[in-house]
Tab-separated table of C-alpha atoms in Angstrom:
chain	number	residue	atom	x	y	z
A	1	MET	CA	-26.205	9.403	2.794
A	2	ALA	CA	-23.619	8.750	5.797
A	3	ASN	CA	-24.602	7.440	8.988
A	4	SER	CA	-24.291	10.624	10.782
A	5	GLY	CA	-23.604	14.450	10.041
A	6	GLN	CA	-24.787	17.875	9.986
A	7	THR	CA	-27.645	19.146	8.661
A	8	GLU	CA	-28.835	23.387	8.284
A	9	THR	CA	-31.446	24.086	10.173
A	10	THR	CA	-32.487	26.199	7.382
A	11	ALA	CA	-32.968	23.386	5.412
A	12	LEU	CA	-34.968	21.389	8.073
A	13	VAL	CA	-37.240	24.513	7.947
A	14	ALA	CA	-37.592	24.672	4.355
A	15	MET	CA	-38.577	20.493	4.766
A	16	LEU	CA	-41.736	21.402	7.281
A	17	GLY	CA	-42.840	24.641	5.712
A	18	GLY	CA	-43.499	22.255	3.151
A	19	ARG	CA	-45.548	19.339	4.578
A	20	ALA	CA	-49.772	20.130	4.826
A	21	ALA	CA	-49.022	18.547	8.628
A	22	VAL	CA	-47.169	16.505	11.004
A	23	ASN	CA	-47.176	14.809	14.804
A	24	VAL	CA	-46.064	17.275	17.129
A	25	ARG	CA	-45.214	16.588	20.997
A	26	LEU	CA	-44.176	19.654	23.064
A	27	ALA	CA	-42.686	20.435	26.568
A	28	LEU	CA	-43.138	24.120	27.452
A	29	VAL	CA	-41.919	25.387	30.864
A	30	ALA	CA	-43.084	28.740	32.840
A	31	ASP	CA	-40.839	31.327	32.039
A	32	ALA	CA	-41.734	35.458	33.288
A	33	GLN	CA	-45.379	35.189	33.009
A	34	GLN	CA	-44.846	33.580	29.283
A	35	TRP	CA	-43.992	29.766	28.197
A	36	GLN	CA	-40.790	28.793	26.668
A	37	LEU	CA	-40.111	25.481	24.452
A	38	HIS	CA	-38.214	23.338	26.666
A	39	HIS	CA	-38.345	20.439	24.230
A	40	GLY	CA	-40.136	19.622	20.862
A	41	GLN	CA	-40.481	16.565	19.061
A	42	VAL	CA	-41.404	16.042	15.333
A	43	THR	CA	-42.864	12.833	13.072
A	44	LEU	CA	-42.930	13.275	9.527
A	45	ASP	CA	-45.377	10.410	8.834
A	46	ASP	CA	-48.636	10.748	7.320
A	47	ASP	CA	-49.686	7.272	8.122
A	48	ALA	CA	-48.945	7.767	12.409
A	49	PRO	CA	-52.165	8.998	13.740
A	50	VAL	CA	-51.733	11.124	16.670
A	51	LYS	CA	-54.191	11.629	20.072
A	52	GLU	CA	-54.615	14.684	21.119
A	53	ARG	CA	-53.438	15.094	24.643
A	54	ALA	CA	-53.097	18.439	26.918
A	55	TRP	CA	-51.552	18.012	30.593
A	56	ARG	CA	-51.130	21.601	32.213
A	57	TYR	CA	-48.991	22.695	35.265
A	58	SER	CA	-48.544	25.783	37.034
A	59	THR	CA	-44.551	25.437	35.645
A	60	ALA	CA	-44.831	23.156	32.707
A	61	THR	CA	-47.179	22.218	30.067
A	62	PHE	CA	-46.745	19.159	27.762
A	63	LEU	CA	-48.909	19.119	24.195
A	64	GLU	CA	-49.533	16.194	21.481
A	65	LEU	CA	-50.868	17.323	18.713
A	66	ARG	CA	-50.854	17.523	14.528
A	67	LEU	CA	-50.383	21.143	13.819
A	68	PRO	CA	-49.669	22.641	10.247
A	69	GLY	CA	-46.318	22.169	8.873
A	70	PRO	CA	-45.410	26.081	7.894
A	71	THR	CA	-46.345	26.666	12.034
A	72	VAL	CA	-43.756	23.948	13.329
A	73	ALA	CA	-41.656	25.088	10.370
A	74	ALA	CA	-41.851	28.992	11.974
A	75	LEU	CA	-40.831	27.248	15.784
A	76	LEU	CA	-37.837	25.619	14.455
A	77	ARG	CA	-36.901	29.301	12.841
A	78	GLY	CA	-37.501	30.749	16.272
A	79	ASP	CA	-40.657	32.818	15.579
A	80	ASP	CA	-43.193	33.253	19.025
A	81	GLN	CA	-46.281	31.126	17.507
A	82	ASP	CA	-50.109	30.555	19.347
A	83	VAL	CA	-50.437	27.086	19.912
A	84	HIS	CA	-53.369	25.375	21.745
A	85	GLY	CA	-54.342	28.827	22.969
A	86	ILE	CA	-50.667	29.003	23.703
A	87	ARG	CA	-48.394	32.005	23.629
A	88	ILE	CA	-45.284	29.470	22.626
A	89	VAL	CA	-41.914	32.047	22.826
A	90	PHE	CA	-38.396	30.462	21.630
A	91	PRO	CA	-35.751	30.315	23.853
A	92	GLY	CA	-32.750	32.128	22.402
A	93	PRO	CA	-31.622	32.085	18.526
A	94	PRO	CA	-31.850	28.903	17.473
A	95	SER	CA	-28.628	26.805	16.369
A	96	PRO	CA	-27.635	27.110	12.910
A	97	SER	CA	-27.540	23.597	12.195
A	98	ALA	CA	-28.921	19.742	13.595
A	99	SER	CA	-26.948	16.497	13.866
A	100	THR	CA	-28.080	13.872	12.116
A	101	TYR	CA	-28.155	10.674	11.979
A	102	ARG	CA	-29.201	7.183	9.475
A	103	LEU	CA	-30.702	4.584	11.969
A	104	ARG	CA	-31.676	1.189	10.805
A	105	GLY	CA	-34.562	-1.093	11.966
A	106	GLN	CA	-34.742	-1.836	15.591
A	107	GLU	CA	-32.168	-0.004	16.664
A	108	GLU	CA	-33.207	2.129	20.181
A	109	TRP	CA	-31.693	5.581	20.420
A	110	GLY	CA	-32.768	7.926	22.510
A	111	ARG	CA	-35.272	5.583	24.022
A	112	VAL	CA	-37.025	5.435	20.251
A	113	THR	CA	-37.324	2.094	18.200
A	114	THR	CA	-39.159	1.347	15.067
A	115	ARG	CA	-39.375	-1.710	13.081
A	116	TRP	CA	-37.997	0.803	9.742
A	117	PRO	CA	-34.852	2.593	9.566
A	118	ARG	CA	-34.967	6.385	10.297
A	119	THR	CA	-33.885	9.243	10.168
A	120	GLU	CA	-33.569	11.649	12.994
A	121	TRP	CA	-32.195	15.401	13.158
A	122	THR	CA	-31.672	17.002	16.734
A	123	VAL	CA	-31.046	20.885	17.403
A	124	SER	CA	-29.135	21.693	20.823
A	125	ARG	CA	-30.767	23.633	23.123
A	126	ASP	CA	-29.031	27.408	24.184
A	127	THR	CA	-27.173	26.693	27.409
A	128	ASN	CA	-28.771	29.658	28.794
A	129	ALA	CA	-32.259	29.026	28.278
A	130	PRO	CA	-34.461	28.477	31.382
A	131	GLN	CA	-34.560	25.071	32.889
A	132	PRO	CA	-37.655	23.775	34.300
A	133	GLY	CA	-37.931	23.418	38.187
A	134	HIS	CA	-37.689	20.289	40.415
A	135	GLY	CA	-40.938	20.318	42.149
A	136	LEU	CA	-43.776	17.916	42.421
A	137	LEU	CA	-46.018	18.535	38.704
A	138	VAL	CA	-49.866	18.662	40.088
A	139	GLY	CA	-52.536	19.972	37.799
A	140	ASP	CA	-54.618	18.887	34.582
A	141	GLY	CA	-52.437	15.754	34.324
A	142	PRO	CA	-51.137	12.963	36.431
A	143	SER	CA	-49.198	13.838	38.769
A	144	PHE	CA	-44.890	13.504	38.891
A	145	LEU	CA	-42.172	13.969	41.535
A	146	ASN	CA	-40.521	16.675	39.115
A	147	PHE	CA	-40.034	17.857	35.017
A	148	ASP	CA	-38.018	15.072	33.601
A	149	GLN	CA	-39.866	12.456	35.467
A	150	ALA	CA	-43.336	13.607	33.781
A	151	LEU	CA	-41.705	14.484	30.226
A	152	SER	CA	-40.110	10.961	30.179
A	153	ALA	CA	-43.773	9.498	30.642
A	154	PHE	CA	-44.996	11.779	28.363
A	155	LEU	CA	-42.862	11.120	25.315
A	156	TYR	CA	-42.201	7.491	26.075
A	157	GLN	CA	-44.056	5.874	28.882
A	158	ARG	CA	-40.646	5.110	30.885
A	159	PRO	CA	-39.642	6.258	33.663
A	160	HIS	CA	-36.752	8.810	33.835
A	161	GLU	CA	-32.792	7.806	33.941
A	162	SER	CA	-30.717	10.364	35.682
A	163	THR	CA	-27.733	9.259	32.563
A	164	GLU	CA	-29.861	10.789	30.118
A	165	ASP	CA	-29.042	13.671	28.313
A	166	ARG	CA	-31.930	16.685	27.795
A	167	SER	CA	-29.823	19.131	25.913
A	168	ASP	CA	-31.675	18.380	22.721
A	169	LEU	CA	-34.135	21.358	21.955
A	170	TRP	CA	-35.562	19.551	18.786
A	171	ARG	CA	-36.140	16.099	18.025
A	172	ILE	CA	-37.589	15.403	13.962
A	173	VAL	CA	-37.762	11.866	12.811
A	174	LEU	CA	-38.847	10.773	9.589
A	175	PRO	CA	-39.474	7.122	8.741
A	176	GLN	CA	-37.529	5.581	5.886
A	177	ARG	CA	-39.892	2.378	4.585
A	178	VAL	CA	-37.748	2.396	1.470
A	179	GLY	CA	-36.933	-1.698	2.567
A	180	TRP	CA	-36.178	-2.926	5.619
A	181	LEU	CA	-35.935	-6.416	7.000
A	182	SER	CA	-39.002	-7.294	8.773
A	183	GLN	CA	-37.488	-10.585	10.421
A	184	ILE	CA	-34.480	-13.093	10.451
A	185	THR	CA	-34.424	-16.744	11.349
A	186	ILE	CA	-30.769	-17.727	12.393
A	187	GLY	CA	-30.722	-21.707	12.475
A	188	PRO	CA	-27.685	-23.972	12.734
A	189	ASP	CA	-27.522	-23.960	8.581
A	190	LEU	CA	-29.742	-21.116	6.925
A	191	LEU	CA	-30.729	-18.024	7.750
A	192	THR	CA	-34.204	-16.718	6.672
A	193	ALA	CA	-34.731	-13.386	6.077
A	194	VAL	CA	-38.331	-11.468	5.463
A	195	VAL	CA	-37.966	-8.454	4.043
A	196	ASP	CA	-40.914	-5.335	3.094
A	197	GLY	CA	-40.805	-2.267	1.511
A	198	GLU	CA	-42.102	0.169	-0.431
A	199	ALA	CA	-39.958	0.407	-3.198
A	200	LEU	CA	-37.421	-2.387	-3.469
A	201	ASP	CA	-36.432	-2.440	-7.188
A	202	GLY	CA	-32.865	-2.961	-7.447
A	203	ALA	CA	-32.027	-4.415	-3.848
A	204	VAL	CA	-30.055	-7.108	-2.632
A	205	LEU	CA	-29.466	-8.871	-0.164
A	206	GLU	CA	-25.574	-9.096	0.993
A	207	LEU	CA	-24.640	-11.928	3.796
A	208	SER	CA	-20.561	-11.008	4.714
A	209	GLY	CA	-18.687	-12.402	7.419
A	210	ALA	CA	-14.821	-12.554	7.511
A	211	ALA	CA	-14.473	-15.647	5.145
A	212	ASP	CA	-17.795	-15.689	3.073
A	213	ASN	CA	-19.869	-13.249	1.278
A	214	GLN	CA	-23.380	-14.244	-0.516
A	215	MET	CA	-25.963	-12.039	-2.422
A	216	GLN	CA	-28.809	-12.359	-4.261
A	217	PRO	CA	-30.964	-10.024	-6.016
A	218	VAL	CA	-34.657	-8.879	-4.059
A	219	ASP	CA	-37.177	-8.975	-6.142
A	220	GLY	CA	-39.650	-7.723	-4.112
A	221	ALA	CA	-41.360	-8.751	-0.327
A	222	GLY	CA	-40.732	-11.394	0.624
A	223	THR	CA	-39.031	-14.279	2.445
A	224	TYR	CA	-35.317	-15.200	1.393
A	225	ARG	CA	-32.560	-17.848	2.656
A	226	PHE	CA	-29.234	-18.223	2.693
A	227	GLU	CA	-27.740	-21.568	3.374
A	228	LEU	CA	-24.550	-21.497	6.268
A	229	ALA	CA	-22.711	-24.644	5.584
A	230	HIS	CA	-20.468	-23.807	8.774
A	231	GLY	CA	-23.402	-22.457	11.007
A	232	LEU	CA	-23.403	-18.165	11.025
A	233	ALA	CA	-20.250	-16.575	12.335
A	234	HIS	CA	-20.018	-14.007	14.468
A	235	ASP	CA	-18.628	-11.456	12.691
A	236	SER	CA	-21.712	-11.648	10.020
A	237	LEU	CA	-23.705	-8.831	8.471
A	238	LEU	CA	-26.545	-9.085	6.486
A	239	THR	CA	-27.493	-6.067	4.675
A	240	LEU	CA	-30.189	-4.862	2.399
A	241	ARG	CA	-28.709	-2.388	0.015
A	242	ARG	CA	-29.432	-0.529	-3.931
A	243	GLU	CA	-26.084	-0.334	-5.357
A	244	ASP	CA	-23.742	1.520	-2.612
A	245	GLN	CA	-26.402	2.775	-0.429
A	246	TRP	CA	-27.969	0.742	1.825
A	247	LEU	CA	-32.002	0.483	3.121
A	248	ASP	CA	-31.398	-1.766	6.508
A	249	TRP	CA	-28.831	-4.064	7.790
A	250	ARG	CA	-28.777	-6.277	10.656
A	251	SER	CA	-25.429	-7.385	12.647
A	252	PHE	CA	-24.898	-10.660	14.791
A	253	SER	CA	-22.078	-10.101	17.364
A	254	ALA	CA	-23.311	-10.561	21.074
A	255	PRO	CA	-27.160	-11.373	21.131
A	256	THR	CA	-27.772	-10.957	24.942
A	257	TYR	CA	-30.615	-12.972	26.835
A	258	GLY	CA	-32.817	-11.201	28.753
A	259	ARG	CA	-32.112	-7.398	27.797
A	260	ALA	CA	-34.433	-5.796	25.677
A	261	ARG	CA	-33.329	-7.764	22.507
A	262	ASP	CA	-34.008	-6.968	18.993
A	263	ALA	CA	-37.268	-8.155	18.187
A	264	SER	CA	-36.355	-9.218	14.631
A	265	VAL	CA	-33.967	-11.520	15.259
A	266	VAL	CA	-34.660	-15.133	15.788
A	267	TRP	CA	-32.296	-17.620	17.401
A	268	GLU	CA	-33.106	-21.116	16.699
A	269	GLN	CA	-28.905	-22.763	17.667
A	270	PRO	CA	-29.029	-21.797	21.575
A	271	GLY	CA	-25.688	-23.489	21.769
A	272	PRO	CA	-23.758	-20.009	19.819
A	273	VAL	CA	-25.967	-17.477	21.278
A	274	LEU	CA	-24.951	-19.017	24.762
A	275	ASP	CA	-21.000	-19.118	24.079
A	276	LEU	CA	-21.691	-15.332	22.968
A	277	LEU	CA	-23.428	-14.770	25.865
A	278	LEU	CA	-20.827	-15.596	27.829
A	279	ALA	CA	-17.789	-14.244	26.367
A	280	ASN	CA	-19.382	-10.721	28.028
A	281	GLY	CA	-18.860	-12.571	31.333
A	282	GLU	CA	-20.623	-11.788	34.680
A	283	GLY	CA	-21.822	-8.149	34.781
A	284	GLN	CA	-24.750	-6.000	34.842
A	285	HIS	CA	-26.729	-8.231	32.829
A	286	LEU	CA	-25.542	-11.332	34.098
A	287	GLU	CA	-25.560	-13.888	36.813
A	288	CYS	CA	-24.190	-17.259	36.583
A	289	LYS	CA	-25.384	-20.114	39.425
A	290	ARG	CA	-23.847	-23.576	39.526
A	291	GLU	CA	-27.472	-25.182	40.771
A	292	VAL	CA	-30.350	-24.065	41.567
A	293	PRO	CA	-29.621	-22.340	44.759
A	294	GLU	CA	-30.938	-23.230	48.704
A	295	CYS	CA	-31.211	-20.885	52.101
A	296	GLU	CA	-29.571	-17.972	51.359
A	297	SER	CA	-27.933	-18.510	47.958
A	298	ARG	CA	-31.564	-18.538	46.919
A	299	LYS	CA	-32.112	-14.976	48.310
A	300	LYS	CA	-29.402	-14.118	46.712
A	301	MET	CA	-30.514	-14.974	43.146
A	302	LEU	CA	-34.037	-13.174	44.131
A	303	LYS	CA	-32.200	-10.493	44.843
A	304	THR	CA	-30.396	-10.568	41.770
A	305	ILE	CA	-33.667	-11.295	39.598
A	306	ALA	CA	-35.573	-8.236	41.224
A	307	ALA	CA	-32.574	-5.816	40.494
A	308	PHE	CA	-32.786	-7.133	36.770
A	309	ALA	CA	-36.617	-6.404	36.364
A	310	SER	CA	-35.854	-3.063	38.119
A	311	GLN	CA	-33.743	-1.501	35.430
A	312	ASP	CA	-33.359	-3.013	32.054
A	313	GLY	CA	-33.073	-6.744	32.368
A	314	GLY	CA	-30.547	-9.539	32.288
A	315	THR	CA	-30.014	-13.385	32.986
A	316	VAL	CA	-29.718	-15.963	35.231
A	317	LEU	CA	-27.474	-18.591	34.299
A	318	ILE	CA	-27.900	-21.980	36.480
A	319	GLY	CA	-26.066	-24.667	35.309
A	320	VAL	CA	-22.447	-22.270	34.655
A	321	GLN	CA	-19.507	-21.691	37.632
A	322	ASP	CA	-18.314	-18.359	38.546
A	323	ASP	CA	-15.408	-18.910	35.899
A	324	LEU	CA	-18.121	-19.062	33.209
A	325	GLN	CA	-17.584	-23.029	33.199
A	326	ILE	CA	-20.377	-24.851	32.045
A	327	VAL	CA	-21.069	-27.973	34.236
A	328	SER	CA	-25.072	-28.517	33.279
A	329	LEU	CA	-27.816	-28.671	35.670
A	330	PRO	CA	-27.800	-31.898	38.405
A	331	GLU	CA	-29.459	-34.597	36.699
A	332	LYS	CA	-31.658	-35.097	39.775
A	333	PRO	CA	-34.693	-33.739	40.506
A	334	ASN	CA	-35.005	-33.877	36.658
A	335	VAL	CA	-35.158	-30.290	34.537
A	336	ASP	CA	-38.968	-29.625	35.113
A	337	LYS	CA	-38.937	-30.066	38.953
A	338	GLN	CA	-35.225	-27.551	38.920
A	339	VAL	CA	-38.119	-25.390	37.092
A	340	LEU	CA	-40.661	-25.207	38.698
A	341	ALA	CA	-38.319	-24.684	41.737
A	342	VAL	CA	-37.177	-21.594	40.329
A	343	VAL	CA	-40.639	-19.989	39.141
A	344	GLY	CA	-42.198	-20.927	42.647
A	345	MET	CA	-39.550	-19.095	43.946
A	346	ILE	CA	-39.841	-15.998	41.922
A	347	ARG	CA	-43.712	-16.107	42.764
A	348	ASP	CA	-43.132	-16.362	46.341
A	349	HIS	CA	-40.601	-13.721	47.194
A	350	LEU	CA	-40.683	-11.440	44.180
A	351	GLU	CA	-43.855	-8.534	44.338
A	352	PRO	CA	-45.502	-7.313	41.370
A	353	MET	CA	-44.284	-10.941	40.042
A	354	PRO	CA	-41.543	-9.724	36.982
A	355	SER	CA	-41.768	-10.193	33.292
A	356	TYR	CA	-39.183	-13.300	32.868
A	357	GLU	CA	-38.848	-16.431	31.061
A	358	PRO	CA	-37.033	-19.765	32.054
A	359	ARG	CA	-35.564	-21.233	28.600
A	360	VAL	CA	-33.440	-24.600	29.203
A	361	ILE	CA	-30.419	-24.490	26.387
A	362	ASP	CA	-29.457	-27.680	25.295
A	363	HIS	CA	-25.410	-26.944	25.031
A	364	ASP	CA	-23.321	-30.141	23.640
A	365	GLY	CA	-25.313	-32.301	25.739
A	366	LYS	CA	-25.022	-30.256	28.599
A	367	LYS	CA	-28.024	-28.275	30.089
A	368	ILE	CA	-28.601	-24.933	31.291
A	369	LEU	CA	-31.269	-22.746	32.159
A	370	ALA	CA	-31.882	-19.435	31.758
A	371	VAL	CA	-34.261	-17.199	33.070
A	372	GLU	CA	-34.594	-14.260	31.367
A	373	VAL	CA	-35.638	-11.438	32.999
A	374	SER	CA	-37.283	-8.319	31.073
A	375	GLY	CA	-36.364	-4.977	32.526
A	376	GLY	CA	-39.861	-3.151	33.981
A	377	ASP	CA	-41.197	0.321	34.715
A	378	GLN	CA	-41.251	0.593	37.979
A	379	MET	CA	-39.343	-1.076	41.103
A	380	TYR	CA	-39.424	-4.724	42.389
A	381	ALA	CA	-39.324	-6.076	45.772
A	382	TYR	CA	-38.076	-8.990	47.657
A	383	ARG	CA	-39.701	-9.839	50.081
A	384	ASN	CA	-37.999	-11.953	53.018
A	385	GLU	CA	-40.293	-14.616	54.860
A	386	ALA	CA	-38.835	-13.647	57.996
A	387	ARG	CA	-39.786	-9.888	57.432
A	388	PRO	CA	-42.986	-9.880	54.561
A	389	GLU	CA	-44.291	-6.545	55.718
A	390	PHE	CA	-40.613	-4.534	54.618
A	391	PRO	CA	-39.990	-4.900	51.121
A	392	GLU	CA	-35.855	-4.982	50.347
A	393	PHE	CA	-35.450	-3.125	46.974
A	394	TYR	CA	-32.081	-3.742	44.922
A	395	VAL	CA	-30.432	-2.619	41.703
A	396	ARG	CA	-27.352	-4.214	39.675
A	397	VAL	CA	-24.170	-1.975	39.532
A	398	GLY	CA	-21.670	-3.850	37.502
A	399	PRO	CA	-21.519	-7.779	38.896
A	400	ASN	CA	-22.634	-7.024	42.064
A	401	THR	CA	-26.444	-6.699	43.352
A	402	VAL	CA	-26.418	-3.979	45.831
A	403	PRO	CA	-29.340	-1.912	47.922
A	404	ALA	CA	-31.385	0.020	45.741
A	405	ARG	CA	-31.110	3.804	47.131
A	406	HIS	CA	-34.033	6.325	48.180
A	407	ARG	CA	-33.646	8.193	45.207
A	408	GLU	CA	-33.274	5.068	42.875
A	409	ILE	CA	-36.458	3.963	44.614
A	410	ALA	CA	-38.605	7.178	44.746
A	411	ALA	CA	-37.743	7.144	41.190
A	412	GLY	CA	-38.993	3.774	40.061
A	413	PHE	CA	-42.208	4.946	41.699
A	414	ARG	CA	-44.445	6.812	39.220
A	415	GLN	CA	-47.451	6.438	36.876
A	416	ALA	CA	-46.972	6.111	33.249
A	417	PRO	CA	-50.128	6.695	31.210
A	418	GLY	CA	-50.696	4.526	27.865
A	419	VAL	CA	-49.041	6.618	25.003
A	420	THR	CA	-47.797	5.806	21.942
A	421	THR	CA	-43.991	6.261	21.312
A	422	PHE	CA	-43.651	7.939	18.108
């Protein structure tokens, strides 16, 4: 099967119709005294529990429940259906085909990530279909500034992003648990892969690069090792496959500190990782400092950390010049005191406390402090000692940290209830 392509909608209707029940999330909008389907997500996973939820507003309704497969098939076909006491009307003729994507484990696409590989189908919405309103949503559910924010919270437990594409009417997810890579540990001279799966007969592991290729058979779930005589090449690819079909894979071209990294890959050779990170240069997710800053430079670093936390994360490297030359941390004060100084700055000036990890990297005898900042689901403020009553909010635009606009600040402040993503 190709990594992407097209599937006839009739084939998806038949697949859904043949299942006893499926997990569904539906977003409905009110139009002319009726409820029209705006977006539906289906998970074809009998092992995934579902906790029924219903958020009801005058102009929108969000439902999560388990429905009979034929009912969902009928909705996909374009037939009106009664669901949870609501008559759902289809917004126009169904699309004849769906875009098809085959995704590896730990791959994020459309805000969804799973440990195992999966196949996803998306059916586009009719461009003439009614669009949801942009007013405040207040009703039998959490309050939101608008429909898009409510939809992001309901589906993903994450804030809405202005760059998101909401053109899909349906999203259908099928987990592929034949075989997958649970964890990969990369050391200076050894790569260790933990393989899991439900049907691994005949599978092999292949580690390939531009100048080398290694293979070994997989005789079941377990741990497999590849010796790395010269370390791991930057262009390496690890593939779990059966004949000419891949089951799962990982590439190791550009690991990135601080951002939403592949949780299945553990690097135990920080030097090569640092080289790859610096190769990308300062930008949206990387800021370099020669030393632990003081006075006005301190504020610049803290503003950047707040911006990283308010968006999708990033890293501050201390001991690296703006031209990306590694100069090392100063010998005095000692490294531990420099780490504590940075931790204290963050504690005293950022609110709320962002999720971050200070890590000292030894690179060819030079020590660098990496402050890895995770992206959050809200805005993080910098508080100036001179005016602590006036919080300041920032975002990252390329290699620059700039004041956040009012709409960006407003978009960051919302409550996202605890939900489990498909």
